[in-house]
Tab-separated table of C-alpha atoms and ligand atoms in Angstrom:
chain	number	residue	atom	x	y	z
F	2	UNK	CA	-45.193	37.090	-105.083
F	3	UNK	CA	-42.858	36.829	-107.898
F	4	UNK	CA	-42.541	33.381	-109.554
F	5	UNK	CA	-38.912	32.238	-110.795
F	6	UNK	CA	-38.978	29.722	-113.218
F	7	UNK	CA	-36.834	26.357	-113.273
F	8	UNK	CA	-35.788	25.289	-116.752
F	9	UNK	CA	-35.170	21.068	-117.380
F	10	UNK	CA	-31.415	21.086	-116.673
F	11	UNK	CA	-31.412	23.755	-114.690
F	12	UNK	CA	-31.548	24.767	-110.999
F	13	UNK	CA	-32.202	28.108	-109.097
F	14	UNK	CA	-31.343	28.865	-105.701
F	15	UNK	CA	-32.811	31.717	-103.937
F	16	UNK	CA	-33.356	33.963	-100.470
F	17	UNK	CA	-35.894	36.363	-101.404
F	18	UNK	CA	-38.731	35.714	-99.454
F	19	UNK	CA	-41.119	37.348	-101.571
F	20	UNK	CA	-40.345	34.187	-104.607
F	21	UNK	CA	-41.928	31.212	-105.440
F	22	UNK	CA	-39.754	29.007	-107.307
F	23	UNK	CA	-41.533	26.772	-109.666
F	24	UNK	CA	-40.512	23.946	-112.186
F	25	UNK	CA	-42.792	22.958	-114.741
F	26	UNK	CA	-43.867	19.492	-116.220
F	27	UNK	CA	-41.227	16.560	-114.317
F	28	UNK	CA	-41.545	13.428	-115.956
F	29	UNK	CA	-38.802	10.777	-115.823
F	30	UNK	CA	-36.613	13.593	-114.411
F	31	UNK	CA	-36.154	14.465	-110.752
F	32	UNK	CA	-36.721	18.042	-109.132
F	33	UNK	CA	-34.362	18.515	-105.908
F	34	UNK	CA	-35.882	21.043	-103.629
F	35	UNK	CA	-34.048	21.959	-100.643
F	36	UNK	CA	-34.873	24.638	-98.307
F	37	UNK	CA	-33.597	25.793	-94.570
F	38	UNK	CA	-36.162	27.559	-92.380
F	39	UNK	CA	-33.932	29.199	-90.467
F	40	UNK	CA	-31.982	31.260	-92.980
F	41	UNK	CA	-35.113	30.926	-95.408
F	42	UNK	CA	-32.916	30.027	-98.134
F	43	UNK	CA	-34.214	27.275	-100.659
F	44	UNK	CA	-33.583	26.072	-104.025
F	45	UNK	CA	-34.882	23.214	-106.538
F	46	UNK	CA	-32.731	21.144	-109.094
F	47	UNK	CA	-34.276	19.732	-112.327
F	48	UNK	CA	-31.913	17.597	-113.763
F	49	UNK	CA	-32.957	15.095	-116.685
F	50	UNK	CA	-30.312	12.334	-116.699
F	51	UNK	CA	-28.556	10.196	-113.718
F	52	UNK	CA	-24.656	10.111	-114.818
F	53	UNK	CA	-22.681	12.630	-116.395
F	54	UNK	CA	-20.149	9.762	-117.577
F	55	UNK	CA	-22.000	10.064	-120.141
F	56	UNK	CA	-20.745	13.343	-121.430
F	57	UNK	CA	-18.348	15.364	-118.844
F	58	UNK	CA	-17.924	17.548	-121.660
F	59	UNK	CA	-21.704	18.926	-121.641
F	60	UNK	CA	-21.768	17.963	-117.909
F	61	UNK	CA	-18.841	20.586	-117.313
F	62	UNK	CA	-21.626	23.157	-119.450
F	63	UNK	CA	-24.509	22.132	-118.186
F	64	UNK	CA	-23.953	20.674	-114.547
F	65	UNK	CA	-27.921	20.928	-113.451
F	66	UNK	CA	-28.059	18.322	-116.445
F	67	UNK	CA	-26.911	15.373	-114.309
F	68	UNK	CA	-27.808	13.880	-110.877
F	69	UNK	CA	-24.337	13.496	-109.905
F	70	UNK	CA	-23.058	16.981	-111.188
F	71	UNK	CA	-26.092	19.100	-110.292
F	72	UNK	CA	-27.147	17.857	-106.510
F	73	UNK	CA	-23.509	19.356	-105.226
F	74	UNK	CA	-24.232	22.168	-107.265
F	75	UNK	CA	-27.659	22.767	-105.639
F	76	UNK	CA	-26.185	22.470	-102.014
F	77	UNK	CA	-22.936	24.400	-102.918
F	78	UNK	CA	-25.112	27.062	-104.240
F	79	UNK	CA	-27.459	27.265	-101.244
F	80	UNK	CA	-24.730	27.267	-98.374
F	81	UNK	CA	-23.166	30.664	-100.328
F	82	UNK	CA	-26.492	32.256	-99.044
F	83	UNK	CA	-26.567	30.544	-95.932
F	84	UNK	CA	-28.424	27.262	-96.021
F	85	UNK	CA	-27.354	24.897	-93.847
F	86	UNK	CA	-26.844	21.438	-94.340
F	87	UNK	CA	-28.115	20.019	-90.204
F	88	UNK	CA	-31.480	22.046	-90.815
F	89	UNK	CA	-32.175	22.006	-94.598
F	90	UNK	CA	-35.446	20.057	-95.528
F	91	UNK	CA	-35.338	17.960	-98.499
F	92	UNK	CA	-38.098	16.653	-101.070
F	93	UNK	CA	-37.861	14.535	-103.958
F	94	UNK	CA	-40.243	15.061	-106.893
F	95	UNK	CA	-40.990	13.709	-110.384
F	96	UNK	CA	-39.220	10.001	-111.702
F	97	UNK	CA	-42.099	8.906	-113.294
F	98	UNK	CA	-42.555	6.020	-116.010
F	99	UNK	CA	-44.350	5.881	-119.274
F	100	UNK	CA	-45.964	1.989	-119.766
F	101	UNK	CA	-42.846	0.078	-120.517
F	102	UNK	CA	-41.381	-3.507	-118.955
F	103	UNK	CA	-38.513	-3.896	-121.078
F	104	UNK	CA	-36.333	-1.212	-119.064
F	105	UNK	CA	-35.283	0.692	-121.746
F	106	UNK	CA	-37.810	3.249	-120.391
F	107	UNK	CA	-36.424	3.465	-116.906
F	108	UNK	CA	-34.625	6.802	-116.523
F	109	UNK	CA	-37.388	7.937	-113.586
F	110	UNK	CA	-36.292	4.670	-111.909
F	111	UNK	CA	-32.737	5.572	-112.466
F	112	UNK	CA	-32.659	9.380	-111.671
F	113	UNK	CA	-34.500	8.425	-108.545
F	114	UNK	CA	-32.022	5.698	-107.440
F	115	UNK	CA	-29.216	8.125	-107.896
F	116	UNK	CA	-30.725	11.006	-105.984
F	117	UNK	CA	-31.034	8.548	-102.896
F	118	UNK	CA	-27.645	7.270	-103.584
F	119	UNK	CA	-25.900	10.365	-103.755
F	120	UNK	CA	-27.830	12.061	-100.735
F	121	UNK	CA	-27.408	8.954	-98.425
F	122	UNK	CA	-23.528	8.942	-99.212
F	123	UNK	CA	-23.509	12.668	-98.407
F	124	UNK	CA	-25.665	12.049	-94.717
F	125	UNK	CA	-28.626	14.018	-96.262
F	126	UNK	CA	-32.063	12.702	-95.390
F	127	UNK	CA	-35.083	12.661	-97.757
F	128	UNK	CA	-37.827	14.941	-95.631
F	129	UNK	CA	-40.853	13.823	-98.201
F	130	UNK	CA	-40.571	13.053	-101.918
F	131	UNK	CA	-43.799	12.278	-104.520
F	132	UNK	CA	-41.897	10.255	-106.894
F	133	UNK	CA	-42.871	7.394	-109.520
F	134	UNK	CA	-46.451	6.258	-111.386
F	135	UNK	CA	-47.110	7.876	-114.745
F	136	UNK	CA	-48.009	11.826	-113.777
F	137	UNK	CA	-46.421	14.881	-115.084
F	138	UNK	CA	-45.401	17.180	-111.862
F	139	UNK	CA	-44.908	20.906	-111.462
F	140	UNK	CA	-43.352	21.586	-107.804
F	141	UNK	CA	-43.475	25.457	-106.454
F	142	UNK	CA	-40.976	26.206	-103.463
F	143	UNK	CA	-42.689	29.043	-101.303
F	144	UNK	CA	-39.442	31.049	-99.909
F	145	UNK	CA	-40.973	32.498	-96.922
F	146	UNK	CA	-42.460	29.777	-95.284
F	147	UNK	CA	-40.517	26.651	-97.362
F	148	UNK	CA	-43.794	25.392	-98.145
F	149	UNK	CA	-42.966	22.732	-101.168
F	150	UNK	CA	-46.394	22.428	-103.383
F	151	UNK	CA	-47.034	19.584	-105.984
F	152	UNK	CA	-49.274	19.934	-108.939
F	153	UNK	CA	-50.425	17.808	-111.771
F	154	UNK	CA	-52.836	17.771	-114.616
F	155	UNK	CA	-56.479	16.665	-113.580
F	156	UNK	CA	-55.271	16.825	-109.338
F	157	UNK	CA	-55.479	18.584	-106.567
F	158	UNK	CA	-52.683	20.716	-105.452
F	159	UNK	CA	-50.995	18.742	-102.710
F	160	UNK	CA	-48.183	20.047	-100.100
F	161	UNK	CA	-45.378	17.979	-99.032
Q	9	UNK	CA	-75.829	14.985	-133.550
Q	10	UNK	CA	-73.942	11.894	-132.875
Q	11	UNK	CA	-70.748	12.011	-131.168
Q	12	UNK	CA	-69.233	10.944	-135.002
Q	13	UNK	CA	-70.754	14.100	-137.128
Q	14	UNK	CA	-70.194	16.079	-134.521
Q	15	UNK	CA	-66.158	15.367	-134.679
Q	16	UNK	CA	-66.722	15.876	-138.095
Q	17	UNK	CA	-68.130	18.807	-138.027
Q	18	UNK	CA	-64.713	20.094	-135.856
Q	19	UNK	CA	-63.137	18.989	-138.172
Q	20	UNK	CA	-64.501	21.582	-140.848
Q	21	UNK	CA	-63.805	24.284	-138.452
Q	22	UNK	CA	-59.966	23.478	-137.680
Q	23	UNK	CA	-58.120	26.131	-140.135
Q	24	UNK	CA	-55.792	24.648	-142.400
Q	25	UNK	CA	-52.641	24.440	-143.063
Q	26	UNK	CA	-51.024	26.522	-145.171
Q	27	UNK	CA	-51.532	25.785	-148.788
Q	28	UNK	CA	-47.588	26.480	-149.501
Q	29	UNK	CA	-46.803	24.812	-146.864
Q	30	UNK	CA	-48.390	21.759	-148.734
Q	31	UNK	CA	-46.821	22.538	-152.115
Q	32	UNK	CA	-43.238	22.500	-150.688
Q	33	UNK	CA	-44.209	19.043	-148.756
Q	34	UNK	CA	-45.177	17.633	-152.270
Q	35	UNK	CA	-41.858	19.445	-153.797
Q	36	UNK	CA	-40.016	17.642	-151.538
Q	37	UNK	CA	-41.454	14.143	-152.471
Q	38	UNK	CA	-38.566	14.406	-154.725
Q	39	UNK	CA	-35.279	14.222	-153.225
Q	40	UNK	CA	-33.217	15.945	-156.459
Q	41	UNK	CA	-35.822	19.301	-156.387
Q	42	UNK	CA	-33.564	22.179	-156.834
Q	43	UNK	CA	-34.233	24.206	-153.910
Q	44	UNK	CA	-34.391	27.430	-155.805
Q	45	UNK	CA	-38.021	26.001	-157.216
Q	46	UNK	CA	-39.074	25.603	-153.634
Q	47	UNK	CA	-38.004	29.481	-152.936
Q	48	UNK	CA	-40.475	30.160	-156.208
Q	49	UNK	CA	-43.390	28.643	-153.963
Q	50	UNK	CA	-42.459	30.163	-150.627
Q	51	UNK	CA	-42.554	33.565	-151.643
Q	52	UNK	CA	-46.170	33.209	-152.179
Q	53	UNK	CA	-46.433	33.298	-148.305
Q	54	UNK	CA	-45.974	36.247	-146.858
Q	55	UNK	CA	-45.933	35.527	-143.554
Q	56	UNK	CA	-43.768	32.360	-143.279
Q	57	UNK	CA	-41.424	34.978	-145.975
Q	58	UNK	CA	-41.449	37.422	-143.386
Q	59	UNK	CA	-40.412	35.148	-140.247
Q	60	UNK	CA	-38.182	33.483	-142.396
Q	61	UNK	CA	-36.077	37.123	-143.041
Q	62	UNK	CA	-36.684	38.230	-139.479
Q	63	UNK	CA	-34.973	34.582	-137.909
Q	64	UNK	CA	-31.899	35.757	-140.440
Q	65	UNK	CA	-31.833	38.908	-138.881
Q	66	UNK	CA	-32.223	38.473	-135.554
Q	67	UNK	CA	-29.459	38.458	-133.391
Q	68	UNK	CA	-28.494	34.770	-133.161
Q	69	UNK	CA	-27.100	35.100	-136.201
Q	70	UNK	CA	-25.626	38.460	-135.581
Q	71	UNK	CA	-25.508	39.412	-139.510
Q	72	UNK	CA	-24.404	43.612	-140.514
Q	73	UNK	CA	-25.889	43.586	-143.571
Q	74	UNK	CA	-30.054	43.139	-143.573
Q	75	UNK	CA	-31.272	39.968	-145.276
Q	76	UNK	CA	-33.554	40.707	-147.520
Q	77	UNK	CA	-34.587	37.922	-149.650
Q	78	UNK	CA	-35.117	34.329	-149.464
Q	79	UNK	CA	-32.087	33.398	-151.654
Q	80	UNK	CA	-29.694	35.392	-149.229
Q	81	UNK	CA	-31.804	33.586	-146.029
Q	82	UNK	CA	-31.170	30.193	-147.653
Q	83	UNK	CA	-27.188	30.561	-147.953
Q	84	UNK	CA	-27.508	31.841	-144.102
Q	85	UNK	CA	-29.928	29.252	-142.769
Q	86	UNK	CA	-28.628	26.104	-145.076
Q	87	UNK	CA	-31.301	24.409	-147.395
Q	88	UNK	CA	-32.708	22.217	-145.235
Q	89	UNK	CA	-32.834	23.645	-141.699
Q	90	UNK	CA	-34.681	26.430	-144.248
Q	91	UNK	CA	-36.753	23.879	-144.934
Q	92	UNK	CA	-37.259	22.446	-141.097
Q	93	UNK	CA	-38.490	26.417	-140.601
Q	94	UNK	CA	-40.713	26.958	-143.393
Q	95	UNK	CA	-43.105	23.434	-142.012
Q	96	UNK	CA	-42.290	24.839	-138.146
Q	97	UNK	CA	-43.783	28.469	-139.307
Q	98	UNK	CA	-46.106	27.071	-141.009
Q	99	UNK	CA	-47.927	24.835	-137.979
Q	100	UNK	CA	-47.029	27.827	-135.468
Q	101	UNK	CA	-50.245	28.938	-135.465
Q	102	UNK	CA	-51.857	25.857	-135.808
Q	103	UNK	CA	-50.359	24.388	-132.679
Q	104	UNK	CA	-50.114	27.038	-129.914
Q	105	UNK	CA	-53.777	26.880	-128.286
Q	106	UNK	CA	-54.115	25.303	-125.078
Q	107	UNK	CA	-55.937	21.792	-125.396
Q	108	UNK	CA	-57.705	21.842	-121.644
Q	109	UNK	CA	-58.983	18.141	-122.981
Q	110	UNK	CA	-55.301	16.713	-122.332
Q	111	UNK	CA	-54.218	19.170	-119.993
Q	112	UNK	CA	-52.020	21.238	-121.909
Q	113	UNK	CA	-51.930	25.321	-121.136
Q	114	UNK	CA	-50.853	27.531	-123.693
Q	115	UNK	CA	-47.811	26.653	-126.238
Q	116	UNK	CA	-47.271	23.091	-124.682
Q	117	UNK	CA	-48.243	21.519	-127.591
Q	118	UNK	CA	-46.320	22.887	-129.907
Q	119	UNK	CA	-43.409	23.066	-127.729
Q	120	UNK	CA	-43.737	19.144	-127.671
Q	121	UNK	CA	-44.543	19.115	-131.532
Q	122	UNK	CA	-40.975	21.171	-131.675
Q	123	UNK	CA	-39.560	19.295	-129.220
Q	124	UNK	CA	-40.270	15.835	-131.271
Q	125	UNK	CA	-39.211	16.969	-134.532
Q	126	UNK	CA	-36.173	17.891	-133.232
Q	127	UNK	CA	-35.093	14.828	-131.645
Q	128	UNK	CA	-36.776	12.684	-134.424
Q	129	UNK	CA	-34.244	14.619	-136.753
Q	130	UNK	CA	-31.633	13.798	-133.958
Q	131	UNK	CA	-32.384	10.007	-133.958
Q	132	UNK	CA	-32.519	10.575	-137.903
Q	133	UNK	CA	-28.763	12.075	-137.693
Q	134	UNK	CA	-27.679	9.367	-134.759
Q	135	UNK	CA	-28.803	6.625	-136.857
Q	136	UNK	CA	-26.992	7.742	-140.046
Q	137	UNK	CA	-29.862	7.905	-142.039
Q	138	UNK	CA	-30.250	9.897	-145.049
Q	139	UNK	CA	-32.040	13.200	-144.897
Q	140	UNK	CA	-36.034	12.515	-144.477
Q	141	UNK	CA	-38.082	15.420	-145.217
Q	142	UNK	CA	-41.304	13.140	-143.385
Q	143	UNK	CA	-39.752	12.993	-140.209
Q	144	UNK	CA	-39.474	16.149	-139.237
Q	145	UNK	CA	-42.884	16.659	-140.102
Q	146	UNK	CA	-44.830	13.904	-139.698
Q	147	UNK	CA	-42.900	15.143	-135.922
Q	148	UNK	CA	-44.308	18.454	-135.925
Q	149	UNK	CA	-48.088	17.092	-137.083
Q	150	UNK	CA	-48.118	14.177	-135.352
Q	151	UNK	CA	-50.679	15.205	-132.775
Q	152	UNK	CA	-52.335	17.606	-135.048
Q	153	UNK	CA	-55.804	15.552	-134.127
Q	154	UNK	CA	-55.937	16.273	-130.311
Q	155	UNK	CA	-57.217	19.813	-131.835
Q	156	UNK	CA	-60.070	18.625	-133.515
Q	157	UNK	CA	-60.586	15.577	-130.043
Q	158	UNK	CA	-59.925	18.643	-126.979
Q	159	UNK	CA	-63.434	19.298	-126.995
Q	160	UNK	CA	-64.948	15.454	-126.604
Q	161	UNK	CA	-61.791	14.538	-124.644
Q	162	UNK	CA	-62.608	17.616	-122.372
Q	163	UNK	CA	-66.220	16.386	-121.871
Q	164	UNK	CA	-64.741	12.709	-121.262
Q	165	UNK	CA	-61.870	13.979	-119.520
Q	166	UNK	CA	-62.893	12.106	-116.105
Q	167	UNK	CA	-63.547	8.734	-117.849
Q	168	UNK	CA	-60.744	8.932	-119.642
Q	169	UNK	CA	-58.326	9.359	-117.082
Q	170	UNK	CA	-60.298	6.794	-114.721
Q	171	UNK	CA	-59.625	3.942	-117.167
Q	172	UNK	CA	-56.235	5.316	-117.326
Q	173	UNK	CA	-55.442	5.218	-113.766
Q	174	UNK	CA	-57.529	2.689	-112.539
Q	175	UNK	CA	-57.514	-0.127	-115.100
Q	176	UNK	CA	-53.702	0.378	-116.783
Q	177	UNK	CA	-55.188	1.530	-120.156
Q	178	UNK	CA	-52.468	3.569	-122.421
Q	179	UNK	CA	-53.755	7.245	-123.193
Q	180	UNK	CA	-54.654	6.449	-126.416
Q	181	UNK	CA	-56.605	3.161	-126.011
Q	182	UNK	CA	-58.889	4.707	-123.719
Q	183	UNK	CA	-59.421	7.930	-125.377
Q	184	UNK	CA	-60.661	5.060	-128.605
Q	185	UNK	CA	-62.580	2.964	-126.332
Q	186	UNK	CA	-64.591	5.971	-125.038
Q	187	UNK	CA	-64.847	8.199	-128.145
Q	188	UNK	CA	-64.956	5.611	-130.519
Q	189	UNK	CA	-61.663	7.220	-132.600
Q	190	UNK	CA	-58.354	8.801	-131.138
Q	191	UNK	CA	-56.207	11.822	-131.962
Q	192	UNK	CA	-53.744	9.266	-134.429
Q	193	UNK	CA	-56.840	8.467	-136.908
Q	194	UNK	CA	-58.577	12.133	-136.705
Q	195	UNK	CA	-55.201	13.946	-137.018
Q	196	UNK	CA	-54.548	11.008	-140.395
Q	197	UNK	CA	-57.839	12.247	-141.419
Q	198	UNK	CA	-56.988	15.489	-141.307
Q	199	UNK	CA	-53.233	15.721	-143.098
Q	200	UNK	CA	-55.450	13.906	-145.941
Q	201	UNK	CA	-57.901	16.330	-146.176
Q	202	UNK	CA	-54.927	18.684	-146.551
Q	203	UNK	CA	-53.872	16.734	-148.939
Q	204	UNK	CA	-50.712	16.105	-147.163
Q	205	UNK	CA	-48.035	13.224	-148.819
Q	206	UNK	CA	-48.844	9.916	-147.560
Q	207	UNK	CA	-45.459	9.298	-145.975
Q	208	UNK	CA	-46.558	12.221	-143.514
Q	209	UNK	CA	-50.026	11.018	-143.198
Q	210	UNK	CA	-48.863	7.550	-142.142
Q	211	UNK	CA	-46.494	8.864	-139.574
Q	212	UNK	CA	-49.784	10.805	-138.093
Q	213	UNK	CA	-51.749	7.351	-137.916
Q	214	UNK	CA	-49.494	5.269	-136.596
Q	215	UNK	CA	-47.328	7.374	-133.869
Q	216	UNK	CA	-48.754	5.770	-130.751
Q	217	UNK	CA	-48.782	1.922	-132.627
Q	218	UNK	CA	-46.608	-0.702	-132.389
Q	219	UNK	CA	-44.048	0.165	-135.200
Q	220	UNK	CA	-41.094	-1.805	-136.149
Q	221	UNK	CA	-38.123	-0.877	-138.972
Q	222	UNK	CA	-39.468	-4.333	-140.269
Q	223	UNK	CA	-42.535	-3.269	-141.512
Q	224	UNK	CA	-42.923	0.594	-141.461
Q	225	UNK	CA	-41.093	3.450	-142.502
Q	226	UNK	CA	-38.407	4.795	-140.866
Q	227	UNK	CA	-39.881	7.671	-140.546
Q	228	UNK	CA	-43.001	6.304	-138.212
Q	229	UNK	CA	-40.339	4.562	-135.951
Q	230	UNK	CA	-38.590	7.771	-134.772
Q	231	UNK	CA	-41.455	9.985	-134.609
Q	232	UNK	CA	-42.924	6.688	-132.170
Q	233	UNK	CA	-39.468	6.868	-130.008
Q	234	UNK	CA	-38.767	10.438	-129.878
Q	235	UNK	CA	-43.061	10.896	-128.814
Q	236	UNK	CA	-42.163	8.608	-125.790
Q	237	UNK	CA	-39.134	10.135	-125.481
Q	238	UNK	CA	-40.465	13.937	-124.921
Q	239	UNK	CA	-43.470	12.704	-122.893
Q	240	UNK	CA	-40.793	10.860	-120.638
Q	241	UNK	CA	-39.279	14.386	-119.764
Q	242	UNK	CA	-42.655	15.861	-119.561
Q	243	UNK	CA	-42.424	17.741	-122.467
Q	244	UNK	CA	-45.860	18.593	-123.391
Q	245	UNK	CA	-47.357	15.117	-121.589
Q	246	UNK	CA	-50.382	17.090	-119.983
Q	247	UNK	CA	-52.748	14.581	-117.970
Q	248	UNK	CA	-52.350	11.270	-119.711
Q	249	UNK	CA	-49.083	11.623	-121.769
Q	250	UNK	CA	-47.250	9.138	-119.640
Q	251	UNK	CA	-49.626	6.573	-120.370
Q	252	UNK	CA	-47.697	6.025	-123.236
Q	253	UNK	CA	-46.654	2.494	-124.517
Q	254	UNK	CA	-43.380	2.415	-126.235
Q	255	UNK	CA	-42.558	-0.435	-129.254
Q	256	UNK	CA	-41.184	-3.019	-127.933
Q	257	UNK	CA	-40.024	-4.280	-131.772
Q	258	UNK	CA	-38.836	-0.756	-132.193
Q	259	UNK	CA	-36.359	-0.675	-129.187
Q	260	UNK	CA	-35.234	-4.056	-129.415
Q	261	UNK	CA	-34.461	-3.801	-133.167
Q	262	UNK	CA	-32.467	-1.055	-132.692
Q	263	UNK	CA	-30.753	-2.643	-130.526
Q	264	UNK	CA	-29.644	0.950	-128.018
Q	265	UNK	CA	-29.294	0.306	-124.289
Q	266	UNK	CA	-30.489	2.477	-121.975
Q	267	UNK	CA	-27.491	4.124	-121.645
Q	268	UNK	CA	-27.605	5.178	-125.337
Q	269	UNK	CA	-30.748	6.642	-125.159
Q	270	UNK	CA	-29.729	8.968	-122.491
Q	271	UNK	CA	-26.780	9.909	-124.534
Q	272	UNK	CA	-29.533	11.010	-127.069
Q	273	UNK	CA	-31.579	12.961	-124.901
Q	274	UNK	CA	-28.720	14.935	-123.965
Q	275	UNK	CA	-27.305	15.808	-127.135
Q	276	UNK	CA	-31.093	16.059	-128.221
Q	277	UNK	CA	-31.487	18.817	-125.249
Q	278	UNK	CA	-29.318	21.465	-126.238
Q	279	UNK	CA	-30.705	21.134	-130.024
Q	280	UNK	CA	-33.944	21.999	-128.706
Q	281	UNK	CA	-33.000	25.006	-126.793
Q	282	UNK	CA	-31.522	26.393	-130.206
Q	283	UNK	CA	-34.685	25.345	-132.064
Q	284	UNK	CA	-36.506	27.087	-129.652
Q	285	UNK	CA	-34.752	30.355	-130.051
Q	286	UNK	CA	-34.638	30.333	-134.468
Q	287	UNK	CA	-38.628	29.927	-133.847
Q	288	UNK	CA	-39.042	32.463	-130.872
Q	289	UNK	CA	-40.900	30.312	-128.400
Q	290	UNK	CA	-40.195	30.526	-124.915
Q	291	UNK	CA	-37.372	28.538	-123.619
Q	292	UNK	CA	-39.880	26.818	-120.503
Q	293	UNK	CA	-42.092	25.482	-123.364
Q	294	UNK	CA	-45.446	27.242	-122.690
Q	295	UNK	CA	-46.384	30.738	-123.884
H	27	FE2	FE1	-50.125	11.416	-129.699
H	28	FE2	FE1	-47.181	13.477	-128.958
């Protein structure tokens, strides 16, 4: 099986059954993965940062940057090769903290928030997610059977 | 042995860094060195020379004519990113083992040693500081002692996560509390026996302590933030990385909101992807 890798701010969609998708190392940010059984289409989202208000100029670049520019993307993306939104499964991964009360450190709080915001707005239910504490993730999207694998440092490889 | 000479004796064995390296560092101590007397101590190394020409003539700067010589590479690179390159090339080799101790494969910690140099020199630019020759790196050492620590943290590995986990301890207070030293002191240790300038040594010791812009250098504070900041995105955190304790002086001082912190990270983000390319690392961080 060949393994296509996910860059931070980036996002891959695929429906070659004979991939793994896999994005390395989620921290504060949030890793989309979406797949439908049916057409055995899938695809994962790594975005970094919540709002591209921030900068629509790099958002218009780099759209996987953002929550609210890249999820669209992802599910755009994904119904060109036949994904449909009534069967797709979805699973939220990563949005974890480093030790820090003041908020200033809160982007895995915030990325998650908007994820849920944006998918609940768009009638999108969350299948599973592994989101939160203070681990490092690496998720790996198996295209043939949609099996969605979560890794970290020091822990067992667990399937969501 | 005890746990002490045998860290010690690690130490010995860590290879150094490279003696020109060190020269330029102390150089650089002075802010009006002319950089053509820096070029006089480069040459001496042929291997940093030689990466040095072959970044110039690679294709992302798409030259005709061949550079040659360091004079041409400095008038294509700009004195101090030159200068950013010859430290990077320097630790390259240094950095890109894997540390199984703090769960980090191949490249990941010098893809997080790039990473935090770039974005302290980021902060550095955001903040309209003058040019810092420390921060960049103090950036790329910082962690320079989990090298000489991967072994004993490897044999600890399960305590030190347990106390971690279990009882709320940041990374670096537990890997102290069990080893008796962390990776700040032995990696200050080390830049001395180097003999390293102080300014870099200090940004070694204290990266992981509660720094303020009231009482240390400047360059310690944005090594400290851009550290959390890269183990935030995951960026060479390994097992423990998150268990990272940001200043709370340090963020509060400067007085950012969240929001402009994000604005930082993704300005910082396509900075790294170029630094990434003029050194020839992968562009997913690990080898
Ligand atoms: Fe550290
Ligand atoms: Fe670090």
């Amino acid at each position: 099986m060949r393994q296509r890798i996910v860059g931070i701010a980036e996002m891959q969609v695929s429906d070659d059954i004979n991939e793994v998708l896999v994005t390395y190392s989620l921290g504060s940010c949030i890793g989309v993965v979406i797949y439908d059984p049916e057409a055995r289409v899938g695809g994962i989202l790594h975005y970094m940062l919540p709002d591209s208000s921030l900068d629509p100029h790099k958002a218009a670049e780099k759209p996987a940057m953002f929550a609210d520019t890249g999820i669209p993307l992802l599910f755009k993306t994904a119904y060109g090769l036949g994904l449909e939104k009534r069967r797709a499964k979805v699973v939220l991964v990563g949005g974890a903290q480093v030790l820090d009360d003041s908020g200033y450190f809160n982007i895995g709080k915030r990325n998650y928030a908007m994820a849920r915001k944006i998918l609940w707005k768009n009638n999108v239910l969350v299948d599973a997610e592994d989101v939160g504490g203070r681990i490092n993730r690496t998720v790996f999207l198996e295209l043939a059977t949609g099996r969605t694998l979560v890794k970290s440092p020091g822990r067992e490889m667990r399937e969501l | 042995m005890s746990l002490n000479d045998k860290i010690l004796d690690t130490m010995d064995r860590i290879r150094p860094f490279p003696q020109v390296v060190v020269k330029v560092l102390h150089l650089l101590e002075d802010p009006d060195i002319p950089a053509s007397r820096i070029m006089e101590v480069v040459r001496y190394d042929p291997v940093i020379t030689m990466r040095l020409l072959q970044v110039c003539n690679s294709a992302l700067f798409g030259l005709k004519r061949r550079v040659e010589s360091l004079q041409q590479a400095m008038i294509i690179l700009g004195s101090q990113a030159m200068m950013r390159l010859i430290v990077a090339f320097g630790a390259l080799d240094l950095l890109k083992d894997p540390l199984p101790g703090y769960g980090l494969e191949r490249g990941e910690l010098l893809d997080h040693s790039v990473a935090c140099a770039t974005l302290s020199q980021s902060l550095l630019k955001e903040l309209n500081f003058p040019e810092d020759h420390a921060v960049f790196t103090g950036a790329i050492l910082h962690d320079v002692g989990k090298l000489v620590l991967n072994e004993y943290a490897g044999e600890q590995y399960w305590e030190i996560s347990r106390m971690v986990d279990e009882e709320g301890q940041s990374a670096i207070e537990a890997e102290r509390a069990v080893l008796g030293v962390d990776h700040a002191q032995i990696g200050a240790q080390l830049a001395q026996r180097w003999n390293l300038p102080q300014s870099i040594v200090l940004v070694i010791l204290k990266h992981h302590e509660s720094v303020s812009p009231e009482r240390d250098p400047l360059a310690v504070c944005l090594v400290h933030l851009a550290n959390v900041m890269c183990v935030q995105l995951g960026i060479g955190a390994g097992t423990r990385g998150l268990a990272s304790r940001p200043s709370q002086d340090l963020v509060q001082s400067l007085g950012w909101s969240p929001k402009k912190l994000d604005a930082c990270l993704s300005a910082f983000w396509c900075e790294l992807e170029r630094a990434r390319s003029l050194l020839n690392l992968p562009s997913e961080g690990r080898a």
